[in-house]
Short mmCIF file of C-alpha atoms and ligand atoms in Angstrom, two decimals:
data_model
loop_
_atom_site.label_atom_id
_atom_site.label_comp_id
_atom_site.label_asym_id
_atom_site.label_seq_id
_atom_site.Cartn_x
_atom_site.Cartn_y
_atom_site.Cartn_z
CA UNK A 1 -135.74 211.39 42.25
CA UNK A 2 -133.27 212.96 39.83
CA UNK A 3 -130.22 211.03 38.65
CA UNK A 4 -128.12 213.30 40.87
CA UNK A 5 -129.06 212.44 44.46
CA UNK A 6 -127.29 215.46 46.00
CA UNK A 7 -129.36 217.86 43.87
CA UNK A 8 -132.51 215.89 44.69
CA UNK A 9 -131.65 216.24 48.38
CA UNK A 10 -131.57 220.03 48.13
CA UNK A 11 -127.85 220.79 47.74
CA UNK A 12 -126.96 223.58 45.35
CA UNK A 13 -123.51 224.21 43.95
CA UNK A 14 -122.38 220.88 45.33
CA UNK A 15 -119.31 218.89 44.20
CA UNK A 16 -119.54 216.14 41.54
CA UNK A 17 -120.97 212.80 42.70
CA UNK A 18 -118.13 210.69 44.08
CA UNK A 19 -117.95 206.92 44.38
CA UNK A 20 -116.06 203.65 44.15
CA UNK A 21 -115.29 201.43 41.16
CA UNK A 22 -114.07 198.09 42.51
CA UNK A 23 -112.29 196.13 39.75
CA UNK A 24 -112.33 192.62 41.19
CA UNK A 25 -110.17 191.27 38.35
CA UNK A 26 -107.03 192.65 40.05
CA UNK A 27 -107.92 191.98 43.70
CA UNK A 28 -105.35 189.75 45.41
CA UNK A 29 -107.31 189.22 48.61
CA UNK A 30 -104.74 190.90 50.84
CA UNK A 31 -107.49 192.54 52.93
CA UNK A 32 -105.50 195.76 53.30
CA UNK A 33 -108.78 197.55 52.56
CA UNK A 34 -110.58 195.88 55.49
CA UNK A 35 -107.74 196.77 57.86
CA UNK A 36 -107.36 200.37 56.63
CA UNK A 37 -111.12 200.90 56.98
CA UNK A 38 -111.11 199.58 60.55
CA UNK A 39 -108.10 201.67 61.50
CA UNK A 40 -109.28 204.96 60.03
CA UNK A 41 -112.90 204.66 61.18
CA UNK A 42 -112.12 203.02 64.54
CA UNK A 43 -114.41 200.09 63.69
CA UNK A 44 -114.14 197.45 66.44
CA UNK A 45 -112.86 193.97 65.61
CA UNK A 46 -115.51 191.40 64.79
CA UNK A 47 -114.05 188.39 66.50
CA UNK A 48 -111.46 187.40 63.85
CA UNK A 49 -112.74 183.83 64.19
CA UNK A 50 -111.77 181.32 61.51
CA UNK A 51 -115.11 180.03 60.26
CA UNK A 52 -113.81 176.84 58.61
CA UNK A 53 -116.09 177.56 55.60
CA UNK A 54 -113.52 179.38 53.50
CA UNK A 55 -110.27 181.35 53.66
CA UNK A 56 -112.53 184.37 54.28
CA UNK A 57 -112.74 185.04 58.03
CA UNK A 58 -115.22 187.94 58.02
CA UNK A 59 -117.94 186.32 55.87
CA UNK A 60 -120.15 189.37 55.24
CA UNK A 61 -120.61 193.09 55.65
CA UNK A 62 -121.88 194.17 59.07
CA UNK A 63 -121.85 197.05 61.55
CA UNK A 64 -118.27 195.99 62.35
CA UNK A 65 -117.15 195.09 58.80
CA UNK A 66 -117.54 198.02 56.42
CA UNK A 67 -115.35 196.45 53.69
CA UNK A 68 -115.60 192.71 53.18
CA UNK A 69 -113.34 190.74 50.83
CA UNK A 70 -115.08 187.64 49.46
CA UNK A 71 -112.97 184.59 48.50
CA UNK A 72 -114.53 182.21 45.95
CA UNK A 73 -112.74 179.11 44.65
CA UNK A 74 -113.79 177.85 41.22
CA UNK A 75 -112.60 174.79 39.26
CA UNK A 76 -112.10 176.64 35.95
CA UNK A 77 -109.27 178.55 34.28
CA UNK A 78 -109.04 182.35 34.29
CA UNK A 79 -109.39 183.46 30.66
CA UNK A 80 -106.29 182.88 28.52
CA UNK A 81 -104.04 182.83 31.61
CA UNK A 82 -100.89 180.73 31.16
CA UNK A 83 -100.31 178.36 34.07
CA UNK A 84 -96.90 178.73 35.73
CA UNK A 85 -96.44 174.95 35.73
CA UNK A 86 -98.51 171.86 34.89
CA UNK A 87 -102.24 171.96 34.29
CA UNK A 88 -104.22 174.80 35.87
CA UNK A 89 -107.99 174.66 35.84
CA UNK A 90 -108.59 176.62 39.03
CA UNK A 91 -109.26 180.27 39.74
CA UNK A 92 -109.85 182.47 42.78
CA UNK A 93 -112.48 185.18 42.61
CA UNK A 94 -111.83 187.90 45.15
CA UNK A 95 -114.00 190.96 45.60
CA UNK A 96 -114.02 193.75 48.16
CA UNK A 97 -117.67 194.58 48.90
CA UNK A 98 -118.93 197.78 50.54
CA UNK A 99 -122.05 199.93 51.02
CA UNK A 100 -123.39 200.79 47.56
CA UNK A 101 -124.34 204.42 48.38
CA UNK A 102 -127.48 203.87 46.28
CA UNK A 103 -129.09 206.57 44.17
CA UNK A 104 -132.43 205.51 45.72
CA UNK A 105 -131.35 204.53 49.24
CA UNK A 106 -134.05 202.69 51.19
CA UNK A 107 -132.05 202.91 54.44
CA UNK A 108 -132.26 206.67 54.22
CA UNK A 109 -135.98 206.65 53.30
CA UNK A 110 -137.00 204.74 56.45
CA UNK A 111 -134.76 206.42 59.05
CA UNK A 112 -137.07 208.38 61.43
CA UNK A 113 -134.34 210.41 63.17
CA UNK A 114 -132.33 211.83 60.27
CA UNK A 115 -129.36 209.81 61.42
CA UNK A 116 -128.92 208.64 57.83
CA UNK A 117 -128.41 211.51 55.43
CA UNK A 118 -127.28 212.24 51.87
CA UNK A 119 -124.02 214.14 51.69
CA UNK A 120 -123.05 216.87 49.22
CA UNK A 121 -120.94 214.20 47.42
CA UNK A 122 -124.07 212.09 46.77
CA UNK A 123 -123.05 209.44 49.32
CA UNK A 124 -125.10 208.06 52.24
CA UNK A 125 -123.79 208.51 55.79
CA UNK A 126 -125.10 207.28 59.15
CA UNK A 127 -124.45 209.39 62.24
CA UNK A 128 -124.07 206.99 65.14
CA UNK A 129 -124.67 209.76 67.72
CA UNK A 130 -128.09 210.58 66.20
CA UNK A 131 -129.29 206.98 65.63
CA UNK A 132 -131.90 205.80 68.18
CA UNK A 133 -131.29 202.09 67.45
CA UNK A 134 -134.77 201.41 65.97
CA UNK A 135 -133.16 199.22 63.30
CA UNK A 136 -135.63 200.10 60.48
CA UNK A 137 -132.72 200.58 58.08
CA UNK A 138 -131.42 197.02 58.52
CA UNK A 139 -134.18 195.10 56.65
CA UNK A 140 -134.72 198.07 54.28
CA UNK A 141 -131.29 197.71 52.63
CA UNK A 142 -131.60 195.43 49.56
CA UNK A 143 -127.92 194.43 49.88
CA UNK A 144 -127.78 193.48 53.59
CA UNK A 145 -125.13 196.16 54.16
CA UNK A 146 -126.15 198.04 57.29
CA UNK A 147 -126.31 196.47 60.75
CA UNK A 148 -126.70 197.37 64.42
CA UNK A 149 -123.52 197.25 66.47
CA UNK A 150 -123.94 195.00 69.51
CA UNK A 151 -121.72 197.09 71.77
CA UNK A 152 -123.58 200.38 71.12
CA UNK A 153 -127.02 199.28 69.86
CA UNK A 154 -126.92 201.76 66.98
CA UNK A 155 -126.55 201.38 63.22
CA UNK A 156 -123.18 201.59 61.49
CA UNK A 157 -121.85 201.20 57.94
CA UNK A 158 -119.36 202.61 55.43
CA UNK A 159 -119.44 206.43 55.24
CA UNK A 160 -117.20 206.47 52.13
CA UNK A 161 -114.83 208.22 54.56
CA UNK A 162 -116.93 211.42 54.59
CA UNK A 163 -114.38 213.07 56.88
CA UNK A 164 -111.55 212.40 54.40
CA UNK A 165 -113.56 213.58 51.38
CA UNK A 166 -114.23 216.86 53.12
CA UNK A 167 -110.50 217.63 53.17
CA UNK A 168 -109.79 216.37 49.64
CA UNK A 169 -108.47 212.93 50.57
CA UNK A 170 -109.55 209.60 49.09
CA UNK A 171 -111.17 206.95 51.33
CA UNK A 172 -108.79 204.83 53.40
CA UNK A 173 -109.59 201.54 51.58
CA UNK A 174 -108.83 203.00 48.13
CA UNK A 175 -105.65 204.62 49.46
CA UNK A 176 -104.38 201.33 50.89
CA UNK A 177 -105.27 198.96 48.02
CA UNK A 178 -101.93 197.89 46.48
CA UNK A 179 -103.41 196.81 43.13
CA UNK A 180 -105.86 199.69 42.54
CA UNK A 181 -108.72 197.20 42.69
CA UNK A 182 -110.58 199.89 44.66
CA UNK A 183 -110.70 203.11 42.64
CA UNK A 184 -112.23 206.30 43.99
CA UNK A 185 -113.29 209.32 41.97
CA UNK A 186 -116.06 211.14 40.14
CA UNK A 187 -118.72 208.60 39.34
CA UNK A 188 -119.13 209.59 35.66
CA UNK A 189 -115.42 209.22 35.03
CA UNK A 190 -115.31 205.90 36.91
CA UNK A 191 -118.12 204.55 34.73
CA UNK A 192 -116.16 205.36 31.56
CA UNK A 193 -113.02 203.78 33.03
CA UNK A 194 -114.98 200.66 34.00
CA UNK A 195 -116.42 200.26 30.49
CA UNK A 196 -112.88 200.35 29.01
CA UNK A 197 -111.59 197.84 31.59
CA UNK A 198 -114.50 195.47 30.89
CA UNK A 199 -113.52 195.41 27.20
CA UNK A 200 -109.91 194.55 28.15
CA UNK A 201 -110.91 191.73 30.50
CA UNK A 202 -113.28 190.21 27.94
CA UNK A 203 -110.58 190.45 25.27
CA UNK A 204 -108.33 188.49 27.67
CA UNK A 205 -110.80 185.59 27.47
CA UNK A 206 -112.98 186.13 30.55
CA UNK A 207 -116.31 186.08 28.73
CA UNK A 208 -118.30 185.95 31.99
CA UNK A 209 -117.01 189.39 33.11
CA UNK A 210 -119.65 192.07 33.65
CA UNK A 211 -120.31 195.36 35.46
CA UNK A 212 -122.60 195.40 38.48
CA UNK A 213 -124.34 198.50 39.89
CA UNK A 214 -123.25 200.87 37.07
CA UNK A 215 -126.65 201.13 35.36
CA UNK A 216 -128.72 204.21 36.38
CA UNK A 217 -131.83 202.36 35.18
CA UNK A 218 -131.50 199.44 37.59
CA UNK A 219 -133.78 198.83 40.60
CA UNK A 220 -131.91 201.27 42.87
CA UNK A 221 -131.20 203.93 40.23
CA UNK A 222 -127.58 202.80 39.95
CA UNK A 223 -125.13 202.74 42.82
CA UNK A 224 -122.36 205.04 43.96
CA UNK A 225 -120.17 201.97 44.49
CA UNK A 226 -120.13 199.60 41.53
CA UNK A 227 -118.06 196.57 40.51
CA UNK A 228 -116.42 194.69 37.67
CA UNK A 229 -117.24 191.03 38.44
CA UNK A 230 -115.82 187.95 36.71
CA UNK A 231 -118.97 185.87 37.22
CA UNK A 232 -122.66 186.11 38.17
CA UNK A 233 -123.37 188.42 41.15
CA UNK A 234 -124.81 185.48 43.14
CA UNK A 235 -121.39 183.80 43.06
CA UNK A 236 -120.09 186.70 45.20
CA UNK A 237 -123.20 186.77 47.44
CA UNK A 238 -124.66 189.83 45.70
CA UNK A 239 -128.37 190.07 44.74
CA UNK A 240 -128.72 189.71 40.92
CA UNK A 241 -131.53 192.24 40.52
CA UNK A 242 -131.74 194.53 43.58
CA UNK A 243 -134.79 196.76 43.96
CA UNK A 244 -135.18 199.67 46.38
CA UNK A 245 -137.41 198.24 49.11
CA UNK A 246 -139.28 201.55 49.58
CA UNK A 247 -140.34 201.62 45.91
CA UNK A 248 -144.05 201.12 46.77
CA UNK A 249 -144.18 203.58 49.69
CA UNK A 250 -145.78 206.50 47.72
CA UNK A 251 -148.62 204.31 46.42
CA UNK A 252 -149.05 202.73 49.89
CA UNK A 253 -149.41 206.20 51.46
CA UNK A 254 -151.87 207.14 48.69
CA UNK A 255 -153.98 204.02 49.42
CA UNK A 256 -153.83 204.73 53.17
CA UNK A 257 -154.94 208.34 52.51
CA UNK A 258 -157.90 207.18 50.37
CA UNK A 259 -158.89 204.61 53.04
CA UNK A 260 -158.73 207.27 55.77
CA UNK A 261 -160.84 209.69 53.68
CA UNK A 262 -163.47 206.99 53.04
CA UNK A 263 -163.54 206.13 56.77
CA UNK A 264 -163.96 209.79 57.78
CA UNK A 265 -166.73 210.26 55.19
CA UNK A 266 -168.51 207.16 56.60
CA UNK A 267 -168.25 208.45 60.20
CA UNK A 268 -169.52 211.88 59.10
CA UNK A 269 -172.48 210.31 57.27
CA UNK A 270 -173.41 208.17 60.28
CA UNK A 271 -173.11 211.13 62.66
CA UNK A 272 -175.18 213.37 60.40
CA UNK A 273 -177.81 210.58 59.96
CA UNK A 274 -178.18 210.00 63.72
CA UNK A 275 -178.79 213.73 64.34
CA UNK A 276 -181.73 213.90 61.95
S1 LIG B 301 -126.42 199.69 50.12
FE1 LIG B 301 -127.93 199.61 51.80
S2 LIG B 301 -126.97 200.78 53.46
FE2 LIG B 301 -125.85 201.34 51.56
S3 LIG B 301 -126.95 203.18 50.75
FE3 LIG B 301 -127.88 201.38 49.74
S4 LIG B 301 -129.67 200.89 51.06
FE4 LIG B 301 -128.30 202.22 52.30
S1 LIG B 302 -106.67 196.03 49.36
FE1 LIG B 302 -107.14 195.82 47.18
S2 LIG B 302 -106.12 193.92 46.56
FE2 LIG B 302 -106.16 193.89 48.83
S3 LIG B 302 -108.08 192.75 49.31
FE3 LIG B 302 -108.64 194.92 49.28
S4 LIG B 302 -109.35 195.26 47.16
FE4 LIG B 302 -108.21 193.33 47.14
#
């Protein structure tokens, strides 16, 4: 597949590829993004139960949580940060996770109904009214993003606010984020912005900072939603080296085709032999 997924999907004269850059270094964990996403997309509540495991009450992405803000407590200082008072050897890592809108999207590859499709902006959207509830997309996603909604039995996930993009508006989460932790825009420009921000954060003493999902040569061809993290991806519950789960499908179909041809040749030989 080409580096531009909209072109590879057959669009011509389409807009530039759009996406998210989530700069977790400025997230304050207010969860405005989760709320704005639910409100705009009419995503039902997911219980709002306090798990007792952390200050995070949503725990993970799901059919009913399209933005999820992770809270991680770590006993170490944040770069060269000056403590307000006394000793401070403690930092919060907060990160708003979302569907990655992968360049090579396994969820889309396995969907038999066309419910999941690539948009002209290069993003991946699921149409709940077309989904038949087979659930193939759920284990296919290497990030555990997409799920089946209990109340409807069909798949649901972030659409990158496809309806808002169509009328020139930014997604609801990016619009509501008070710190600009969630930035929306043309993916190429976001990548340049992220590289500059990474330099700043490292210069401020956070040597463990890194970008995640920005590399077009990674196992999913780079993502349309990428992140500046302050620690290893695993710390935030993200896979360190994701690979598109349908990577081996072409060779599997080739092997199946060869096996079928050999079988048919064997049947033909036996049939021909028995007639002699
Ligand atoms: S993160 Fe998962 S659900 Fe989102 S586009 Fe990639 S494979 Fe599909
Ligand atoms: S709205 Fe912005 S600052 Fe608030 S939790 Fe979401 S990403 Fe973090």
